[in-house]
mmCIF file of C-alpha atoms in Angstrom:
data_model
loop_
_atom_site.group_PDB
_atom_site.id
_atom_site.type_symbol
_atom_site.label_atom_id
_atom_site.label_comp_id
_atom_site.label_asym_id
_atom_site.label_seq_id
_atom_site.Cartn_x
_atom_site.Cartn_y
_atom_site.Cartn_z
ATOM 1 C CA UNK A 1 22.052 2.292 -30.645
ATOM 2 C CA UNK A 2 24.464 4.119 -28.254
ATOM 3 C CA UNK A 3 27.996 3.649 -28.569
ATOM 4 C CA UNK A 4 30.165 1.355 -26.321
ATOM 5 C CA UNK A 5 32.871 2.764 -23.994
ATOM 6 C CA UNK A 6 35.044 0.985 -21.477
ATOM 7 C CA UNK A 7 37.622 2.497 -19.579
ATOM 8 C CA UNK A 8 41.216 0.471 -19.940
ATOM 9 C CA UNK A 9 42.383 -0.796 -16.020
ATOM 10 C CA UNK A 10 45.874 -2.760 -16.135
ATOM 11 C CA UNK A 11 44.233 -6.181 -17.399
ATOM 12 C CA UNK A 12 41.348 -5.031 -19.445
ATOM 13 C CA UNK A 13 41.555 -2.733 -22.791
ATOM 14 C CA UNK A 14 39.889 0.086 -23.569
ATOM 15 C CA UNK A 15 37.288 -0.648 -25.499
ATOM 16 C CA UNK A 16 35.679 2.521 -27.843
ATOM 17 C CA UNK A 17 32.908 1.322 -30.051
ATOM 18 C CA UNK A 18 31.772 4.357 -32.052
ATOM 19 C CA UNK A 19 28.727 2.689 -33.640
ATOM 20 C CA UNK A 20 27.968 5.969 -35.173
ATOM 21 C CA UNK A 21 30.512 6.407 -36.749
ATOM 22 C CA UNK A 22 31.482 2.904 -37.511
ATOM 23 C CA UNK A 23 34.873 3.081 -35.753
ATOM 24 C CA UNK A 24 35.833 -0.015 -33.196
ATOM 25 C CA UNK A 25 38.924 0.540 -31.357
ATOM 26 C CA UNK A 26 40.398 -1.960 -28.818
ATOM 27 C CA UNK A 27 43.605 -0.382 -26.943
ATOM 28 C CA UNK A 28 45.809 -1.547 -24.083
ATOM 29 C CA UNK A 29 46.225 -5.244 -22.380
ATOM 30 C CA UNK A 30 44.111 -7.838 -22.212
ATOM 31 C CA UNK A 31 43.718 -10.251 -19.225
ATOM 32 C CA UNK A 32 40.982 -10.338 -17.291
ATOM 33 C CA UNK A 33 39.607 -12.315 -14.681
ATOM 34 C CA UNK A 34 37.206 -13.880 -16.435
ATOM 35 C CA UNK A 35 37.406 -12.710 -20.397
ATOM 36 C CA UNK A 36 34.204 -14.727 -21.588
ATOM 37 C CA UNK A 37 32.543 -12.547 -19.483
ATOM 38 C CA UNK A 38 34.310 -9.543 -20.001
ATOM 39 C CA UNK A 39 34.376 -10.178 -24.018
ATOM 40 C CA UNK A 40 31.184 -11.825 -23.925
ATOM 41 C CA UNK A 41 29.215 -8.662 -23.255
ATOM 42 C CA UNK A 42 31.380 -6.771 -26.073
ATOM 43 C CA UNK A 43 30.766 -9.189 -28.439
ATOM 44 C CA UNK A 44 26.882 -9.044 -27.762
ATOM 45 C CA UNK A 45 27.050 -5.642 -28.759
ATOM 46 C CA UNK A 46 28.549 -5.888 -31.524
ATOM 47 C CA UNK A 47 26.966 -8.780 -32.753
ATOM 48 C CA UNK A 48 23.548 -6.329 -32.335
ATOM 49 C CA UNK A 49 25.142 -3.463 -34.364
ATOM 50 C CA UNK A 50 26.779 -5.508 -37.319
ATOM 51 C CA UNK A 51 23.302 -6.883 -37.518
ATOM 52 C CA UNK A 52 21.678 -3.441 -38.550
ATOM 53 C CA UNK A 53 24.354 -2.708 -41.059
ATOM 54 C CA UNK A 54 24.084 -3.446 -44.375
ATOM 55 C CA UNK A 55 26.690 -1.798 -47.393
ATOM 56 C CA UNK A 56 28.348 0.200 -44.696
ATOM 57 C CA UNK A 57 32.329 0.837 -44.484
ATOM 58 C CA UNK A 58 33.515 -0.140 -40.799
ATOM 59 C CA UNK A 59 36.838 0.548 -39.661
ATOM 60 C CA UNK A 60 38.637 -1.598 -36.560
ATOM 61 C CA UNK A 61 41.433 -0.558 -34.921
ATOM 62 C CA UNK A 62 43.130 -3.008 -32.821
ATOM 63 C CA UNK A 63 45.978 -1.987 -30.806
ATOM 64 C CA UNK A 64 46.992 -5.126 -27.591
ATOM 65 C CA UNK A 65 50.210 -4.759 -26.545
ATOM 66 C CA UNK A 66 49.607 -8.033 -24.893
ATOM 67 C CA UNK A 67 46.569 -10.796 -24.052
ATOM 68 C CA UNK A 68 46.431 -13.861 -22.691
ATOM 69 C CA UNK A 69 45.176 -17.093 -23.804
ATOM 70 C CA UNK A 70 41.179 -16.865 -22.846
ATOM 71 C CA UNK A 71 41.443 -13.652 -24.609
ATOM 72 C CA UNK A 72 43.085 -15.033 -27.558
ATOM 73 C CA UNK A 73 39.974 -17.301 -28.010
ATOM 74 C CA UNK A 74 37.295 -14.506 -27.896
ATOM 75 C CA UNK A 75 39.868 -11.743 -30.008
ATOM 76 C CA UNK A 76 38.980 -14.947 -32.828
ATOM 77 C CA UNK A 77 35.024 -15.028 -31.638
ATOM 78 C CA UNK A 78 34.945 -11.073 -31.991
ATOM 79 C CA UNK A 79 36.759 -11.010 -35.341
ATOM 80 C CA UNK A 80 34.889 -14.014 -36.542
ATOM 81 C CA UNK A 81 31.475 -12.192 -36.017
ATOM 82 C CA UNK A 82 32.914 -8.473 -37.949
ATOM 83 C CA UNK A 83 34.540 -11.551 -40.851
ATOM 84 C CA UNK A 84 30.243 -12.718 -41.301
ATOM 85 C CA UNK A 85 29.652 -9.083 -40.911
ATOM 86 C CA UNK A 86 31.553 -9.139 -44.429
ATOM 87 C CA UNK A 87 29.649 -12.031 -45.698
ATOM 88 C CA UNK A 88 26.343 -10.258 -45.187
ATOM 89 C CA UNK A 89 27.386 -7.084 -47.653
ATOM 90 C CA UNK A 90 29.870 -4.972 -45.384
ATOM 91 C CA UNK A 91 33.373 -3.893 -45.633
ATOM 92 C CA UNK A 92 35.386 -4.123 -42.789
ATOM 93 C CA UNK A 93 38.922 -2.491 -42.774
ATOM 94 C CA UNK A 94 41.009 -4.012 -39.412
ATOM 95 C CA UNK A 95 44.244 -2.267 -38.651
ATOM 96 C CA UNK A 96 46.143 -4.551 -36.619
ATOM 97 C CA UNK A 97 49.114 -2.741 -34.514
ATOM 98 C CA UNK A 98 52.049 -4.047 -33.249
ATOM 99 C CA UNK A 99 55.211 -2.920 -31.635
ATOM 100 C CA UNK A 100 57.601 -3.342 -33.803
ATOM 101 C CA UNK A 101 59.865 -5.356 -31.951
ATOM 102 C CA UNK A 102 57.022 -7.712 -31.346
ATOM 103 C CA UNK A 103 57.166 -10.639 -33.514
ATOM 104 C CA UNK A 104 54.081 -12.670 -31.309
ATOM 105 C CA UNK A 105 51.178 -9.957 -32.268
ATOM 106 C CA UNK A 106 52.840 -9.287 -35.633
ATOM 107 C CA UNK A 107 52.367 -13.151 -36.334
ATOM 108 C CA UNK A 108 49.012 -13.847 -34.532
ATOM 109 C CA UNK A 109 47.882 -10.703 -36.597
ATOM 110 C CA UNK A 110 48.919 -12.078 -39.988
ATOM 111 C CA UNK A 111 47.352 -15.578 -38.846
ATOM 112 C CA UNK A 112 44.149 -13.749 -38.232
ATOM 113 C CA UNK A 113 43.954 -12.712 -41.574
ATOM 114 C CA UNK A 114 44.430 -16.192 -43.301
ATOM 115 C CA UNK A 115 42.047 -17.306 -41.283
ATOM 116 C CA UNK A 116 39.388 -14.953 -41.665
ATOM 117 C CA UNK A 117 39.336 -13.729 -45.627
ATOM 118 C CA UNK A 118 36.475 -11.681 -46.052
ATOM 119 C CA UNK A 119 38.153 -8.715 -43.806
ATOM 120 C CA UNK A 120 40.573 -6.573 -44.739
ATOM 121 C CA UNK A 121 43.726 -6.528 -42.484
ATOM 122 C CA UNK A 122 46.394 -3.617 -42.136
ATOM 123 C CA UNK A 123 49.196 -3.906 -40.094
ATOM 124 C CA UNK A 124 50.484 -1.156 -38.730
ATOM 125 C CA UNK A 125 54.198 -1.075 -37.045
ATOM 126 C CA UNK A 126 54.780 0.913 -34.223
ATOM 127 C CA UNK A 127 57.880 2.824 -32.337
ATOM 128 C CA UNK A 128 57.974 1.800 -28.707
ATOM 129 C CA UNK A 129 57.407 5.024 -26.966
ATOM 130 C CA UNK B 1 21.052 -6.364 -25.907
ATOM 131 C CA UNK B 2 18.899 -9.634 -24.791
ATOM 132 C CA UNK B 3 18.670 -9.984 -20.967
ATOM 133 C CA UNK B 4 20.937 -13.650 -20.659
ATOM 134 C CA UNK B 5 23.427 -14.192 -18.176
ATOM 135 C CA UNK B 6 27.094 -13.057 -19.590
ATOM 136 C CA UNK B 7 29.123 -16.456 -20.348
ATOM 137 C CA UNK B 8 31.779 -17.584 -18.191
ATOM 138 C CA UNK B 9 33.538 -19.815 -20.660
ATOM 139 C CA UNK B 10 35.089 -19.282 -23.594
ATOM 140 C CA UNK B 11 33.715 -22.287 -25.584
ATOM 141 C CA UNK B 12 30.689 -21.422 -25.549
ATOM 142 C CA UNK B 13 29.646 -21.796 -29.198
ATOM 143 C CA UNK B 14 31.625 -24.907 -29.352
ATOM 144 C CA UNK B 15 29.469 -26.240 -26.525
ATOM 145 C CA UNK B 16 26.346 -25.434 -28.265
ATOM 146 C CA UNK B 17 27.541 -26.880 -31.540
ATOM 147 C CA UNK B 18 28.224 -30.146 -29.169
ATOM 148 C CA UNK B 19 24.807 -30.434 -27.363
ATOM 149 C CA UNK B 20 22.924 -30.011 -30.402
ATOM 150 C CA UNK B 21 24.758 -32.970 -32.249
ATOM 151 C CA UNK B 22 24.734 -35.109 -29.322
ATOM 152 C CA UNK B 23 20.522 -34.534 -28.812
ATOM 153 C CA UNK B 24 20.843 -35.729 -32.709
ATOM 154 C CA UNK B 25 22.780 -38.805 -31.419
ATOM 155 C CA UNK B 26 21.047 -39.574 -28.614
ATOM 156 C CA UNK B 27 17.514 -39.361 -30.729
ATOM 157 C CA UNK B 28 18.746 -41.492 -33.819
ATOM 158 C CA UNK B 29 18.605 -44.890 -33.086
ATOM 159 C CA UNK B 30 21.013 -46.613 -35.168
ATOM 160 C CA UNK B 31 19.552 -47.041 -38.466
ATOM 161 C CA UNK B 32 18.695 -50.700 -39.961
ATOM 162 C CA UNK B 33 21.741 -51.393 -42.631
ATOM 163 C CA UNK B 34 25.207 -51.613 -41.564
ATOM 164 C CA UNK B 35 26.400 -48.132 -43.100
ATOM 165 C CA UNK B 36 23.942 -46.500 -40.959
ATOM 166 C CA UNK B 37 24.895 -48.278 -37.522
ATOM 167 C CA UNK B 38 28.747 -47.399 -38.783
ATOM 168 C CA UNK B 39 27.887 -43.830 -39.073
ATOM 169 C CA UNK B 40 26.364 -43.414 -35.711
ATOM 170 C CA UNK B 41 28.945 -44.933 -34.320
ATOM 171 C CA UNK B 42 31.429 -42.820 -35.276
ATOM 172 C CA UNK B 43 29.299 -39.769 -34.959
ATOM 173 C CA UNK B 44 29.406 -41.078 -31.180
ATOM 174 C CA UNK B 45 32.778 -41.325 -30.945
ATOM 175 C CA UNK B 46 33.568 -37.979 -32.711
ATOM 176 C CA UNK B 47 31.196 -36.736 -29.938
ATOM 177 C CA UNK B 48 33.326 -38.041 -27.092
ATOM 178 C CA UNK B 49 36.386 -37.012 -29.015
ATOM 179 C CA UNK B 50 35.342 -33.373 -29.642
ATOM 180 C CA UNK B 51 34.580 -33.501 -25.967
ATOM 181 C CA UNK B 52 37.221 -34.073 -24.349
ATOM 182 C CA UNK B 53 39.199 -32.250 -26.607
ATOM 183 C CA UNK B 54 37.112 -29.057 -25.009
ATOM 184 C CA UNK B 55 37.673 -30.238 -21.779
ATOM 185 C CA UNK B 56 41.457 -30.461 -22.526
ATOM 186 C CA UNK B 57 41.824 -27.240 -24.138
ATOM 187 C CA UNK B 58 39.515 -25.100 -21.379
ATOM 188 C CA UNK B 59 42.433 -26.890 -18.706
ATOM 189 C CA UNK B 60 45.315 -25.834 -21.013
ATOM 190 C CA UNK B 61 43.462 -22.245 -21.202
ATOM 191 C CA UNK B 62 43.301 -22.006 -17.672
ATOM 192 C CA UNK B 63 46.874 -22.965 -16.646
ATOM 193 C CA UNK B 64 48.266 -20.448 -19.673
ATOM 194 C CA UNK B 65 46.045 -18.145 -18.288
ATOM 195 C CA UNK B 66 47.553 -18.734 -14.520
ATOM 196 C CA UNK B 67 51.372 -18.720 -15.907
ATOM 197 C CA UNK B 68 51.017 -15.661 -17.690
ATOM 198 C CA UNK B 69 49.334 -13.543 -14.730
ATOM 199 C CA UNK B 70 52.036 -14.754 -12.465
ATOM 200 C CA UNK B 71 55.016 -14.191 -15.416
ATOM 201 C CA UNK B 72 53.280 -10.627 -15.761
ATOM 202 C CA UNK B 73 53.226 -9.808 -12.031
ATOM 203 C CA UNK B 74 56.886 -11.094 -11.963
ATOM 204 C CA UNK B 75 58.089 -8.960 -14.917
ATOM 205 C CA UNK B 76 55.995 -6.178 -13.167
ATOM 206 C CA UNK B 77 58.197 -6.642 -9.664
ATOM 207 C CA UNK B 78 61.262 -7.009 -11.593
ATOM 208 C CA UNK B 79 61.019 -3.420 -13.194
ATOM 209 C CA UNK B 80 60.339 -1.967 -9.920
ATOM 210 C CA UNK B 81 63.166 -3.883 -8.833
ATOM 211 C CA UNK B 82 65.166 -2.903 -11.872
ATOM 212 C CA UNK B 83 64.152 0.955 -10.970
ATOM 213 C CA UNK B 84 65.062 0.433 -7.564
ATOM 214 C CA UNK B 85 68.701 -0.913 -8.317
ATOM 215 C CA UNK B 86 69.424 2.194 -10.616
ATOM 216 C CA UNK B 87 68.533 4.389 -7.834
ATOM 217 C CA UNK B 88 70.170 3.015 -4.982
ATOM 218 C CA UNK B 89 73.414 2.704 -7.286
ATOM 219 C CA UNK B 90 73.034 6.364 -8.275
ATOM 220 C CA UNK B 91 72.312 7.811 -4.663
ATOM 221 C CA UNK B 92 73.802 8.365 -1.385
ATOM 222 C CA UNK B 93 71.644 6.685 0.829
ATOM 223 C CA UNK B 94 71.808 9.053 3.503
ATOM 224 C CA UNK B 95 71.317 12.498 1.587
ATOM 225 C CA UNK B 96 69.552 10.777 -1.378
ATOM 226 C CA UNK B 97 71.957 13.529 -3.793
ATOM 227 C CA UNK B 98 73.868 11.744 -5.944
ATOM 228 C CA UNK B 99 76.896 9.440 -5.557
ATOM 229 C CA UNK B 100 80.182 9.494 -6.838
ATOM 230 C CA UNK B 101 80.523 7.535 -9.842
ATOM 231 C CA UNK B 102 76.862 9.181 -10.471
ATOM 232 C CA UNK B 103 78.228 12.664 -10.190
ATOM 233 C CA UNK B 104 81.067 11.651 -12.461
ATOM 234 C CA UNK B 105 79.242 10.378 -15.319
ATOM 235 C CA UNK B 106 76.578 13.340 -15.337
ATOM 236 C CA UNK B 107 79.601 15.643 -15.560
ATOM 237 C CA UNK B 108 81.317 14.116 -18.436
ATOM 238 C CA UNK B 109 77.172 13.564 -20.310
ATOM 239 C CA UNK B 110 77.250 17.558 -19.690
ATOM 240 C CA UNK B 111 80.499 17.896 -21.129
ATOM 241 C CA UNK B 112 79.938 15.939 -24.639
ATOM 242 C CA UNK B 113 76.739 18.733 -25.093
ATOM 243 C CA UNK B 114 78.203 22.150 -23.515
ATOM 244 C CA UNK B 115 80.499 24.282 -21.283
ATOM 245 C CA UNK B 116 80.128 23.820 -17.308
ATOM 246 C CA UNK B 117 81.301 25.097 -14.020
ATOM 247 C CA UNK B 118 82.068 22.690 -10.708
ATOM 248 C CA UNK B 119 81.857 23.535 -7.416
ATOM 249 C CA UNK B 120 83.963 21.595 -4.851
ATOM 250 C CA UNK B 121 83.003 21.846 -1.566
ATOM 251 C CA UNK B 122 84.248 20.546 2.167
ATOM 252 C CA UNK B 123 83.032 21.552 5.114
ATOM 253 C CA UNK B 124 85.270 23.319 7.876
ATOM 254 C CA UNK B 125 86.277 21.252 10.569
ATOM 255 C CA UNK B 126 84.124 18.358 10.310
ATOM 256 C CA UNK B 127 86.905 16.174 12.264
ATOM 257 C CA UNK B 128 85.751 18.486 15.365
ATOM 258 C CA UNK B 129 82.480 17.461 14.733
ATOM 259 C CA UNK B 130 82.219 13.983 14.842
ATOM 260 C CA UNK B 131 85.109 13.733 17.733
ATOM 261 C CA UNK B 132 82.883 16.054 19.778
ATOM 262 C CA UNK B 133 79.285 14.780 18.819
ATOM 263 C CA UNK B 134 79.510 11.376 17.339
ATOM 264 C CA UNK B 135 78.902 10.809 14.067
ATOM 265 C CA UNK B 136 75.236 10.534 14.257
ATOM 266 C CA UNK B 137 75.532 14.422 14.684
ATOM 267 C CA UNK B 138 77.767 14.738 11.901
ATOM 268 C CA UNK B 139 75.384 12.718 9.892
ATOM 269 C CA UNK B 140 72.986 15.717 10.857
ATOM 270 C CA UNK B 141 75.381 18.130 9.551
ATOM 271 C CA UNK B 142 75.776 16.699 6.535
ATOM 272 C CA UNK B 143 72.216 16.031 5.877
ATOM 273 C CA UNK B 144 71.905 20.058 6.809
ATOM 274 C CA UNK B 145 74.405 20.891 4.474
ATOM 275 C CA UNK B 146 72.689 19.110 1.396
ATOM 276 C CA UNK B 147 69.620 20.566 2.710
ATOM 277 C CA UNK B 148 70.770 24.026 2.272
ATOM 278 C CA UNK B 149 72.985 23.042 -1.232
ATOM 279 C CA UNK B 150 69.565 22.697 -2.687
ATOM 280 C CA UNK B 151 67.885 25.234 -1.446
ATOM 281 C CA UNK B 152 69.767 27.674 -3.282
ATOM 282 C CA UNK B 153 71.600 25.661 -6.582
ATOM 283 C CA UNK B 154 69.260 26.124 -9.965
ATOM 284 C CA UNK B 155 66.974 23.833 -10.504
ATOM 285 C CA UNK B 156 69.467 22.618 -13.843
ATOM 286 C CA UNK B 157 72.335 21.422 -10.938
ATOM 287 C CA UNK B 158 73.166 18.103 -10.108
ATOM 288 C CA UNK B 159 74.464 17.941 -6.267
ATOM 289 C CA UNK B 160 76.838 14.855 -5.256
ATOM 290 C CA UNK B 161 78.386 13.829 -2.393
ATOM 291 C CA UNK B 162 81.954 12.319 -3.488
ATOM 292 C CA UNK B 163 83.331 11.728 0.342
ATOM 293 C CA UNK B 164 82.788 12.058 3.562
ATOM 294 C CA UNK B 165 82.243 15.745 4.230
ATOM 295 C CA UNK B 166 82.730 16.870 0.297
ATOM 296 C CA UNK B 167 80.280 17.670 -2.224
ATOM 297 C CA UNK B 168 80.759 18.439 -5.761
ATOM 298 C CA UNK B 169 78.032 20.733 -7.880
ATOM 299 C CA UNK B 170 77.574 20.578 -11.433
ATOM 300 C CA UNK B 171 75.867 23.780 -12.849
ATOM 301 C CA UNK B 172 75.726 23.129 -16.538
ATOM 302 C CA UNK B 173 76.097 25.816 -18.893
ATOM 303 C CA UNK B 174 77.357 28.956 -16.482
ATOM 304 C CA UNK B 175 79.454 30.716 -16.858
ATOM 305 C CA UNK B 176 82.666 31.031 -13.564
ATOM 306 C CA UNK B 177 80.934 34.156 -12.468
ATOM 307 C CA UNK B 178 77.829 32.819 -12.354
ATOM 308 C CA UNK B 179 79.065 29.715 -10.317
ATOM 309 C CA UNK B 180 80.706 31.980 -8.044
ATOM 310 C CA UNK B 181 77.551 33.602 -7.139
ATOM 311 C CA UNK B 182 75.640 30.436 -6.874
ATOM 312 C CA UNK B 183 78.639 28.807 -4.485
ATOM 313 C CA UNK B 184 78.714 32.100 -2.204
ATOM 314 C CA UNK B 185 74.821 32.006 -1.745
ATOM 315 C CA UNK B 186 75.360 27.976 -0.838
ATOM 316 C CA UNK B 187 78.349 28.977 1.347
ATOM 317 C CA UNK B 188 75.793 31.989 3.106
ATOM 318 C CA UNK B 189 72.886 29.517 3.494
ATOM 319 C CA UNK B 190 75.511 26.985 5.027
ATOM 320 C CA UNK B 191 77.436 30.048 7.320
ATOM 321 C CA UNK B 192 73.277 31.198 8.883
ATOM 322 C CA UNK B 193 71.561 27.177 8.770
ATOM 323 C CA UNK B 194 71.518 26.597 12.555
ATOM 324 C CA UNK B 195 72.402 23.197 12.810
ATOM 325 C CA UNK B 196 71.120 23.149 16.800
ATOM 326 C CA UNK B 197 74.618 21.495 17.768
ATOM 327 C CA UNK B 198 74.954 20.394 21.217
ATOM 328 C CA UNK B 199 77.271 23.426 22.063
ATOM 329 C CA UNK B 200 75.437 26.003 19.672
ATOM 330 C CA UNK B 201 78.622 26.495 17.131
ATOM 331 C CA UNK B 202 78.198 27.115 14.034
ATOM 332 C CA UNK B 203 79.018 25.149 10.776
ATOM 333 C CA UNK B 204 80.932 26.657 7.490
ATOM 334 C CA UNK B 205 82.323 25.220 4.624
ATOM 335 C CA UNK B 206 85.016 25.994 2.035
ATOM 336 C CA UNK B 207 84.660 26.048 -1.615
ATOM 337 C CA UNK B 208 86.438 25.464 -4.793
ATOM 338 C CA UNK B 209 85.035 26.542 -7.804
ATOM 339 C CA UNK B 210 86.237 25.979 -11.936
ATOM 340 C CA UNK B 211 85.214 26.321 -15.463
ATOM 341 C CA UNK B 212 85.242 23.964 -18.335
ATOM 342 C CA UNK B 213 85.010 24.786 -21.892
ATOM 343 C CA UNK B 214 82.283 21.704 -24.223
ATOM 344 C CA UNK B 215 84.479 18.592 -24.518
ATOM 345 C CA UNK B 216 86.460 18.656 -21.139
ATOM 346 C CA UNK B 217 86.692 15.754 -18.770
ATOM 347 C CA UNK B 218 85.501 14.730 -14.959
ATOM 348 C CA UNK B 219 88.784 15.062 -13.544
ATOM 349 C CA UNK B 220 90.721 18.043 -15.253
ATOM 350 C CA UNK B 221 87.347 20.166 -13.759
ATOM 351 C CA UNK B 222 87.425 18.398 -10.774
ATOM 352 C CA UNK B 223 91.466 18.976 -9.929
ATOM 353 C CA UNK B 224 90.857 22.579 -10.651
ATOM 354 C CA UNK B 225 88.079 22.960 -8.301
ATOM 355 C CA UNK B 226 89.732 21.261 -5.541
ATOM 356 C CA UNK B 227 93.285 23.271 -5.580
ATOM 357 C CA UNK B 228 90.890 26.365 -5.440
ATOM 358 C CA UNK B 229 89.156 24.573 -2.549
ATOM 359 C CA UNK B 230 92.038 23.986 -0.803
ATOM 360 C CA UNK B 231 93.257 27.710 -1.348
ATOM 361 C CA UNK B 232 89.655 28.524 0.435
ATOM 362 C CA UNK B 233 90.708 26.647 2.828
ATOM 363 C CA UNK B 234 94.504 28.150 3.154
ATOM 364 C CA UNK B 235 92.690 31.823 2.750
ATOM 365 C CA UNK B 236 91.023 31.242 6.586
ATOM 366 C CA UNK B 237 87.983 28.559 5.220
ATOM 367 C CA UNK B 238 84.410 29.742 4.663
ATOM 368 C CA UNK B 239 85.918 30.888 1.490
ATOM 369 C CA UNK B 240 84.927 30.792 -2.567
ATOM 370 C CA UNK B 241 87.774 30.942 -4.303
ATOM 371 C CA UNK B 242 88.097 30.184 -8.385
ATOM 372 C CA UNK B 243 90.312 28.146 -9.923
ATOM 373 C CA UNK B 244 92.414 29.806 -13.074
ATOM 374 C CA UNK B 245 90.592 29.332 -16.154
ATOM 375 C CA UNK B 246 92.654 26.804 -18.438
ATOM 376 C CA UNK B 247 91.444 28.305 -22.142
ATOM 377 C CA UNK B 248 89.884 31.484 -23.334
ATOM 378 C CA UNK B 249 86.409 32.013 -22.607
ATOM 379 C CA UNK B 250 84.539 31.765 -26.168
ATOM 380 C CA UNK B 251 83.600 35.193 -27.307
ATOM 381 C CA UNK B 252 79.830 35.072 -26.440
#
């Protein structure tokens, strides 16, 4: 399947899905208009790819400096599908960025992984530029 | 990818979950013993429960949603506003070179890293000028003057206005020769700018010019620079003159 690549605008993230080579990044800020639909589409996608993988190493980068509430809810549908992704015979590494002076997306990142067991989570401090 | 319409609400699979057990509700008629009717019951009431709780939470989404776009667009104006405040308390508003407390503090940065020269500078006779003209003509002048102070300084000056008529020229890290050089070209480009005043004079301008060795301070450079300005000015004006330097030169 061809890979997935979104150009970041100043309420979206970029969004570089390298199917091939089993390398999700998410970069940048997230909220947009209308994120079921923006997320929704993304998740499809994904949902389609994890589904054709079987033993396979897949490594997520997440890097949001900042998202709002709707896009809290589908961050937890996306990461939910790569967490079943585990439970069908995967491994899925997620390293989860944070400024850090950021305490919010340290925490939410560190709640994500109680929550969803199966992946493995990184976190990954960084300077402020 | 399958051709449905892309969601437009974030519960999606919630609501899904929901339809499915209420089509169970709806279908089982309570059941005959009194454990049964109990658990339909609540399975009804769960329903409306679990309901409304979506309802709730896609409101709470929404209005989190709404406060954070309008917090973000705030933040967003206050940085501009932020940048806007450090510039307009940096800058003279009508040359847009820096001001004088801005001119003072890039001085004394430059002297905690290295050696400097100053150029003081006044230009001749600007009394005459605005008695004459107005000021709105003087305001020309002055705008001229900057004009042709950075035409000519290199590009690692800093130009300042620090009164009226005077400007003051950092030029880190050269030497007094080389700040001579770069004060007489300013003092040229000044001497041949036609400033197209009313009765076709001409403008000049004096200048002071001193060196300071690494570790110096604002003033000591800046009292140097304006007794040699001020012997410019005794020498007949459209003059460079440098001040005496204070130490030895470091043997370079």
């Amino acid at each position: 399947m061809d890979n997935l690549y979104i150009a970041p605008t100043p309420s979206t993230p970029e969004v570089d899905f390298k199917f091939d080579a089993h390398r999700l990044s998410l970069r940048g800020e997230s909220y947009p208009e209308n994120a079921a639909a923006f997320y929704g589409d993304i998740i499809a996608k994904l949902k389609d790819y994890l589904g054709g993988q079987q033993s396979e190493k897949i490594e997520v980068n997440i890097a949001l400096a900042y998202f709002n509430s709707s896009s809290t809810k589908m961050l937890f549908n996306l990461i939910e599908a790569l967490n079943d992704a585990v439970d069908t015979g995967n491994q899925v590494q997620l390293n989860w960025f944070h400024d850090e002076e950021d305490d919010t997306i340290l925490e939410f990142g560190q709640e994500l992984s109680e929550d969803f067991t199966s992946i493995e989570f990184v976190s990954h401090a960084v300077r402020p530029s | 990818m399958n051709a449905q319409a892309l969601p437009t609400d974030i519960f999606e699979a919630e609501t899904r979950a929901l339809e499915v057990a209420r089509a169970a509700h709806d279908s089982a008629s309570a059941a005959g013993d009194a454990a049964g009717a109990r658990s339909h019951q609540a399975l009804g009431e769960l329903l409306s429960a679990y309901e409304r709780l979506l309802r709730e939470t896609r409101r709470l989404v929404r209005r989190s949603d709404r406060t954070e776009r309008e917090m973000s667009q705030l933040n967003q104006r206050l940085q501009d506003l932020a940048t806007e405040l450090e510039y307009r308390a940096t800058h003279d508003p009508l040359t847009a070179v820096l001001n004088r407390a801005a001119i003072i503090e890039r001085v004394n940065g430059c002297f905690e890293r290295q050696d400097l020269s100053l150029v003081v500078l006044d230009i001749d006779h600007f009394k005459r000028i605005n008695d004459s003209f107005g000021h709105p003509v003087g305001d020309t002048v002055i705008v001229g003057v900057v004009h042709c102070l950075k035409n000519v300084v290199p590009e690692s000056a800093h130009v300042g206005r620090v009164g009226g008529e005077e400007f003051t020229v950092l030029l880190p890290g050269q030497g007094p020769e080389e700040a001579v050089a770069v004060a007489d070209a300013m003092r040229r480009c000044i001497e041949s700018h036609d400033f197209a005043l009313p009765d076709g004079s001409d403008i000049t301008a004096s200048f002071g010019v001193s060196w300071a060795a690494r570790g110096g301070r604002f003033d000591d450079a800046y009292n140097l620079a304006d007794e040699a300005l001020y012997a410019a000015k005794r020498g007949g004006r459209n003059r460079v003159e440098l001040a005496a330097i204070q130490q030895a030169m470091p043997a370079s």
